[in-house]
mmCIF file of C-alpha atoms in Angstrom:
data_model
loop_
_atom_site.group_PDB
_atom_site.id
_atom_site.type_symbol
_atom_site.label_atom_id
_atom_site.label_comp_id
_atom_site.label_asym_id
_atom_site.label_seq_id
_atom_site.Cartn_x
_atom_site.Cartn_y
_atom_site.Cartn_z
ATOM 1 C CA UNK A 1 111.355 92.094 91.426
ATOM 2 C CA UNK A 2 113.908 90.573 89.040
ATOM 3 C CA UNK A 3 114.941 87.555 91.105
ATOM 4 C CA UNK A 4 111.504 86.331 92.209
ATOM 5 C CA UNK A 5 108.923 87.986 90.002
ATOM 6 C CA UNK A 6 105.342 88.378 91.232
ATOM 7 C CA UNK A 7 104.652 84.616 91.311
ATOM 8 C CA UNK A 8 107.882 83.981 93.196
ATOM 9 C CA UNK A 9 106.958 86.586 95.791
ATOM 10 C CA UNK A 10 103.566 84.946 96.252
ATOM 11 C CA UNK A 11 105.293 81.592 96.761
ATOM 12 C CA UNK A 12 107.684 82.943 99.401
ATOM 13 C CA UNK A 13 104.842 84.618 101.296
ATOM 14 C CA UNK A 14 102.788 81.421 101.197
ATOM 15 C CA UNK A 15 105.726 79.369 102.473
ATOM 16 C CA UNK A 16 105.974 81.599 105.526
ATOM 17 C CA UNK A 17 102.199 81.991 105.981
ATOM 18 C CA UNK A 18 102.379 85.726 105.400
ATOM 19 C CA UNK A 19 100.129 88.231 103.648
ATOM 20 C CA UNK A 20 101.514 91.412 102.115
ATOM 21 C CA UNK A 21 100.266 94.578 103.820
ATOM 22 C CA UNK A 22 101.785 97.185 101.525
ATOM 23 C CA UNK A 23 104.536 98.077 99.099
ATOM 24 C CA UNK A 24 106.817 101.030 99.867
ATOM 25 C CA UNK A 25 108.166 102.839 96.803
ATOM 26 C CA UNK A 26 109.950 105.775 98.424
ATOM 27 C CA UNK A 27 113.341 105.257 96.808
ATOM 28 C CA UNK A 28 112.549 104.303 93.222
ATOM 29 C CA UNK A 29 108.974 105.488 92.690
ATOM 30 C CA UNK A 30 105.771 103.686 91.746
ATOM 31 C CA UNK A 31 106.179 103.635 87.923
ATOM 32 C CA UNK A 32 109.192 101.315 88.218
ATOM 33 C CA UNK A 33 107.105 98.760 90.114
ATOM 34 C CA UNK A 34 103.661 99.293 88.574
ATOM 35 C CA UNK A 35 103.827 96.306 86.221
ATOM 36 C CA UNK A 36 105.190 94.011 88.961
ATOM 37 C CA UNK A 37 102.507 95.105 91.431
ATOM 38 C CA UNK A 38 99.789 94.683 88.822
ATOM 39 C CA UNK A 39 100.912 91.138 88.015
ATOM 40 C CA UNK A 40 101.119 90.408 91.750
ATOM 41 C CA UNK A 41 97.445 91.327 91.978
ATOM 42 C CA UNK A 42 97.645 94.917 93.162
ATOM 43 C CA UNK A 43 97.858 96.242 96.677
ATOM 44 C CA UNK A 44 98.519 99.267 98.850
ATOM 45 C CA UNK A 45 101.448 101.413 97.738
ATOM 46 C CA UNK A 46 102.951 103.912 100.185
ATOM 47 C CA UNK A 47 104.876 106.891 98.792
ATOM 48 C CA UNK A 48 105.837 110.476 99.638
ATOM 49 C CA UNK A 49 104.157 113.739 98.671
ATOM 50 C CA UNK A 50 106.705 116.465 97.817
ATOM 51 C CA UNK A 51 109.496 117.711 100.062
ATOM 52 C CA UNK A 52 110.421 121.315 100.823
ATOM 53 C CA UNK A 53 109.107 124.255 102.819
ATOM 54 C CA UNK A 54 105.616 125.278 101.705
ATOM 55 C CA UNK A 55 104.312 128.838 101.969
ATOM 56 C CA UNK A 56 100.826 128.536 103.562
ATOM 57 C CA UNK A 57 99.510 131.054 101.031
ATOM 58 C CA UNK A 58 100.565 128.720 98.214
ATOM 59 C CA UNK A 59 99.376 125.495 99.844
ATOM 60 C CA UNK A 60 96.261 124.796 97.771
ATOM 61 C CA UNK A 61 97.962 125.748 94.504
ATOM 62 C CA UNK A 62 100.908 123.483 95.344
ATOM 63 C CA UNK A 63 98.557 120.644 96.289
ATOM 64 C CA UNK A 64 96.649 121.038 93.023
ATOM 65 C CA UNK A 65 99.929 120.951 91.092
ATOM 66 C CA UNK A 66 100.995 117.839 93.010
ATOM 67 C CA UNK A 67 97.860 115.989 91.958
ATOM 68 C CA UNK A 68 98.289 117.132 88.358
ATOM 69 C CA UNK A 69 101.813 115.698 88.357
ATOM 70 C CA UNK A 70 100.519 112.522 90.022
ATOM 71 C CA UNK A 71 97.827 111.898 87.388
ATOM 72 C CA UNK A 72 99.918 109.464 85.288
ATOM 73 C CA UNK A 73 100.643 107.400 88.402
ATOM 74 C CA UNK A 74 96.977 107.468 89.402
ATOM 75 C CA UNK A 75 96.140 106.018 85.996
ATOM 76 C CA UNK A 76 98.878 103.382 86.380
ATOM 77 C CA UNK A 77 97.584 102.496 89.847
ATOM 78 C CA UNK A 78 94.091 101.975 88.509
ATOM 79 C CA UNK A 79 95.423 99.606 85.853
ATOM 80 C CA UNK A 80 97.526 97.740 88.441
ATOM 81 C CA UNK A 81 94.636 97.393 90.916
ATOM 82 C CA UNK A 82 96.705 99.420 93.367
ATOM 83 C CA UNK A 83 95.971 102.299 95.713
ATOM 84 C CA UNK A 84 98.500 105.068 96.334
ATOM 85 C CA UNK A 85 98.764 106.063 100.000
ATOM 86 C CA UNK A 86 100.594 109.392 100.355
ATOM 87 C CA UNK A 87 102.487 109.703 103.658
ATOM 88 C CA UNK A 88 102.754 112.913 105.654
ATOM 89 C CA UNK A 89 106.245 113.963 106.663
ATOM 90 C CA UNK A 90 108.119 116.850 108.206
ATOM 91 C CA UNK A 91 109.017 119.631 105.743
ATOM 92 C CA UNK A 92 106.744 118.189 103.077
ATOM 93 C CA UNK A 93 103.664 119.228 101.154
ATOM 94 C CA UNK A 94 101.505 116.870 103.237
ATOM 95 C CA UNK A 95 102.457 117.777 106.792
ATOM 96 C CA UNK A 96 100.158 120.304 108.470
ATOM 97 C CA UNK A 97 96.486 120.122 109.404
ATOM 98 C CA UNK A 98 95.662 122.601 106.634
ATOM 99 C CA UNK A 99 97.542 120.457 104.112
ATOM 100 C CA UNK A 100 95.356 117.461 104.995
ATOM 101 C CA UNK A 101 92.282 119.616 104.400
ATOM 102 C CA UNK A 102 93.633 120.695 101.011
ATOM 103 C CA UNK A 103 94.508 117.103 100.088
ATOM 104 C CA UNK A 104 91.042 115.788 100.888
ATOM 105 C CA UNK A 105 89.318 118.679 99.102
ATOM 106 C CA UNK A 106 91.418 118.517 95.922
ATOM 107 C CA UNK A 107 92.000 114.764 95.564
ATOM 108 C CA UNK A 108 90.775 113.946 92.037
ATOM 109 C CA UNK A 109 90.620 110.159 92.517
ATOM 110 C CA UNK A 110 89.786 109.219 96.135
ATOM 111 C CA UNK A 111 89.129 105.594 95.183
ATOM 112 C CA UNK A 112 92.705 105.235 93.959
ATOM 113 C CA UNK A 113 94.767 107.720 95.982
ATOM 114 C CA UNK A 114 94.582 108.549 99.678
ATOM 115 C CA UNK A 115 96.640 109.100 102.804
ATOM 116 C CA UNK A 116 99.148 107.074 104.804
ATOM 117 C CA UNK A 117 99.032 108.736 108.216
ATOM 118 C CA UNK A 118 102.192 108.915 110.333
ATOM 119 C CA UNK A 119 101.350 110.247 113.832
ATOM 120 C CA UNK A 120 105.093 110.492 114.563
ATOM 121 C CA UNK A 121 105.325 113.529 112.291
ATOM 122 C CA UNK A 122 102.071 115.052 113.567
ATOM 123 C CA UNK A 123 103.297 114.859 117.155
ATOM 124 C CA UNK A 124 106.494 116.628 116.053
ATOM 125 C CA UNK A 125 104.400 119.700 115.134
ATOM 126 C CA UNK A 126 102.016 119.230 118.090
ATOM 127 C CA UNK A 127 99.031 118.545 115.813
ATOM 128 C CA UNK A 128 96.047 116.489 116.970
ATOM 129 C CA UNK A 129 96.187 112.983 115.537
ATOM 130 C CA UNK A 130 92.478 112.473 116.227
ATOM 131 C CA UNK A 131 91.606 115.673 114.355
ATOM 132 C CA UNK A 132 93.610 114.628 111.319
ATOM 133 C CA UNK A 133 92.079 111.139 111.321
ATOM 134 C CA UNK A 134 88.649 112.764 111.225
ATOM 135 C CA UNK A 135 89.745 115.068 108.392
ATOM 136 C CA UNK A 136 91.057 112.152 106.338
ATOM 137 C CA UNK A 137 87.843 110.145 106.691
ATOM 138 C CA UNK A 138 87.378 107.620 103.898
ATOM 139 C CA UNK A 139 90.589 108.826 102.231
ATOM 140 C CA UNK A 140 92.702 107.295 105.013
ATOM 141 C CA UNK A 141 94.255 104.156 103.494
ATOM 142 C CA UNK A 142 97.129 103.291 105.849
ATOM 143 C CA UNK A 143 97.877 104.054 109.503
ATOM 144 C CA UNK A 144 101.255 103.890 111.205
ATOM 145 C CA UNK A 145 100.985 102.959 114.891
ATOM 146 C CA UNK A 146 104.017 105.123 115.563
ATOM 147 C CA UNK A 147 104.749 107.699 118.265
ATOM 148 C CA UNK A 148 107.406 110.415 118.349
ATOM 149 C CA UNK A 149 110.003 108.983 120.717
ATOM 150 C CA UNK A 150 113.484 107.422 120.624
ATOM 151 C CA UNK A 151 114.264 103.777 119.925
ATOM 152 C CA UNK A 152 111.708 101.130 120.828
ATOM 153 C CA UNK A 153 109.580 103.804 122.522
ATOM 154 C CA UNK A 154 108.305 104.627 119.030
ATOM 155 C CA UNK A 155 106.258 101.418 119.215
ATOM 156 C CA UNK A 156 102.746 101.288 120.750
ATOM 157 C CA UNK A 157 102.882 100.267 124.389
ATOM 158 C CA UNK A 158 106.552 101.173 124.750
ATOM 159 C CA UNK A 159 106.423 104.980 124.874
ATOM 160 C CA UNK A 160 104.121 107.319 126.780
ATOM 161 C CA UNK A 161 101.373 107.887 124.170
ATOM 162 C CA UNK A 162 97.933 106.411 124.826
ATOM 163 C CA UNK A 163 96.853 104.894 121.509
ATOM 164 C CA UNK A 164 93.250 104.304 122.625
ATOM 165 C CA UNK A 165 91.987 107.733 121.428
ATOM 166 C CA UNK A 166 93.654 107.146 118.057
ATOM 167 C CA UNK A 167 91.980 103.770 117.622
ATOM 168 C CA UNK A 168 88.683 105.247 118.751
ATOM 169 C CA UNK A 169 89.038 107.954 116.089
ATOM 170 C CA UNK A 170 89.813 105.271 113.484
ATOM 171 C CA UNK A 171 86.728 103.300 114.505
ATOM 172 C CA UNK A 172 84.603 106.453 114.278
ATOM 173 C CA UNK A 173 85.474 106.952 110.594
ATOM 174 C CA UNK A 174 84.982 103.248 109.831
ATOM 175 C CA UNK A 175 88.648 102.676 109.041
ATOM 176 C CA UNK A 176 89.059 99.153 107.651
ATOM 177 C CA UNK A 177 92.712 98.978 106.604
ATOM 178 C CA UNK A 178 95.988 98.127 108.355
ATOM 179 C CA UNK A 179 97.216 99.525 111.667
ATOM 180 C CA UNK A 180 100.961 99.086 111.332
ATOM 181 C CA UNK A 181 103.287 99.137 114.385
ATOM 182 C CA UNK A 182 106.341 100.978 113.107
ATOM 183 C CA UNK A 183 109.675 102.453 114.152
ATOM 184 C CA UNK A 184 112.826 103.857 112.617
ATOM 185 C CA UNK A 185 115.983 101.980 113.496
ATOM 186 C CA UNK A 186 117.302 98.453 113.424
ATOM 187 C CA UNK A 187 117.690 95.939 116.221
ATOM 188 C CA UNK A 188 118.550 92.236 116.503
ATOM 189 C CA UNK A 189 115.705 90.016 115.293
ATOM 190 C CA UNK A 190 114.869 88.594 118.722
ATOM 191 C CA UNK A 191 114.621 92.060 120.295
ATOM 192 C CA UNK A 192 112.526 93.366 117.415
ATOM 193 C CA UNK A 193 110.182 90.359 117.507
ATOM 194 C CA UNK A 194 109.605 90.796 121.240
ATOM 195 C CA UNK A 195 109.005 94.527 120.822
ATOM 196 C CA UNK A 196 106.502 93.985 118.001
ATOM 197 C CA UNK A 197 104.686 91.296 120.006
ATOM 198 C CA UNK A 198 104.348 93.701 122.938
ATOM 199 C CA UNK A 199 103.094 96.435 120.595
ATOM 200 C CA UNK A 200 100.521 94.099 119.048
ATOM 201 C CA UNK A 201 99.205 92.996 122.447
ATOM 202 C CA UNK A 202 98.958 96.629 123.559
ATOM 203 C CA UNK A 203 97.081 97.640 120.398
ATOM 204 C CA UNK A 204 94.573 94.822 120.899
ATOM 205 C CA UNK A 205 94.020 96.048 124.467
ATOM 206 C CA UNK A 206 93.532 99.625 123.249
ATOM 207 C CA UNK A 207 91.151 98.470 120.525
ATOM 208 C CA UNK A 208 89.012 96.698 123.102
ATOM 209 C CA UNK A 209 88.785 99.902 125.111
ATOM 210 C CA UNK A 210 88.160 102.054 122.032
ATOM 211 C CA UNK A 211 85.211 100.076 120.680
ATOM 212 C CA UNK A 212 83.582 99.539 124.072
ATOM 213 C CA UNK A 213 83.272 103.235 124.923
#
């Protein structure tokens, strides 16, 4: 942000023939980067909900309070031509099927704020990814192609999960944003590049099956 500035970032991306898919603001928060993102031209911004165990009886009240606290950032996002994609996570406000229902029902600004869906965390609680995709509907802004498994098996086409039903569910809701192969962990660049290439080829194969059925 300080070394390149928004124009410098654009230049670096252009040099490498890249387009920016999203900003992640987990560590420092969106307000710190709002001006930079606005001058860059806006974009998708992925962030967390709120961490901690949630009593199911308090879920809707907690979700309403979350949105009330988020209101200043929603306003900033609108000014920066950005969208806030809230990621589900284990032991977080946005985590269970019921929490997705509450989010969609109570979201005060669905054109500006929506959901970044991480199937990895849904599989951890044995929730249906397809069901949650359907619940999110037009409020789904970002999708991690990410399965609950160790190492490279987190990537599509590496582990045991069939991604075709997920892509079919995305097509059914008219999802038009990024499908992002993702994993936790670090590996040498050559190994990571090969793994991502395999994941991409597998996703294209699954997409062909999903839209032809």
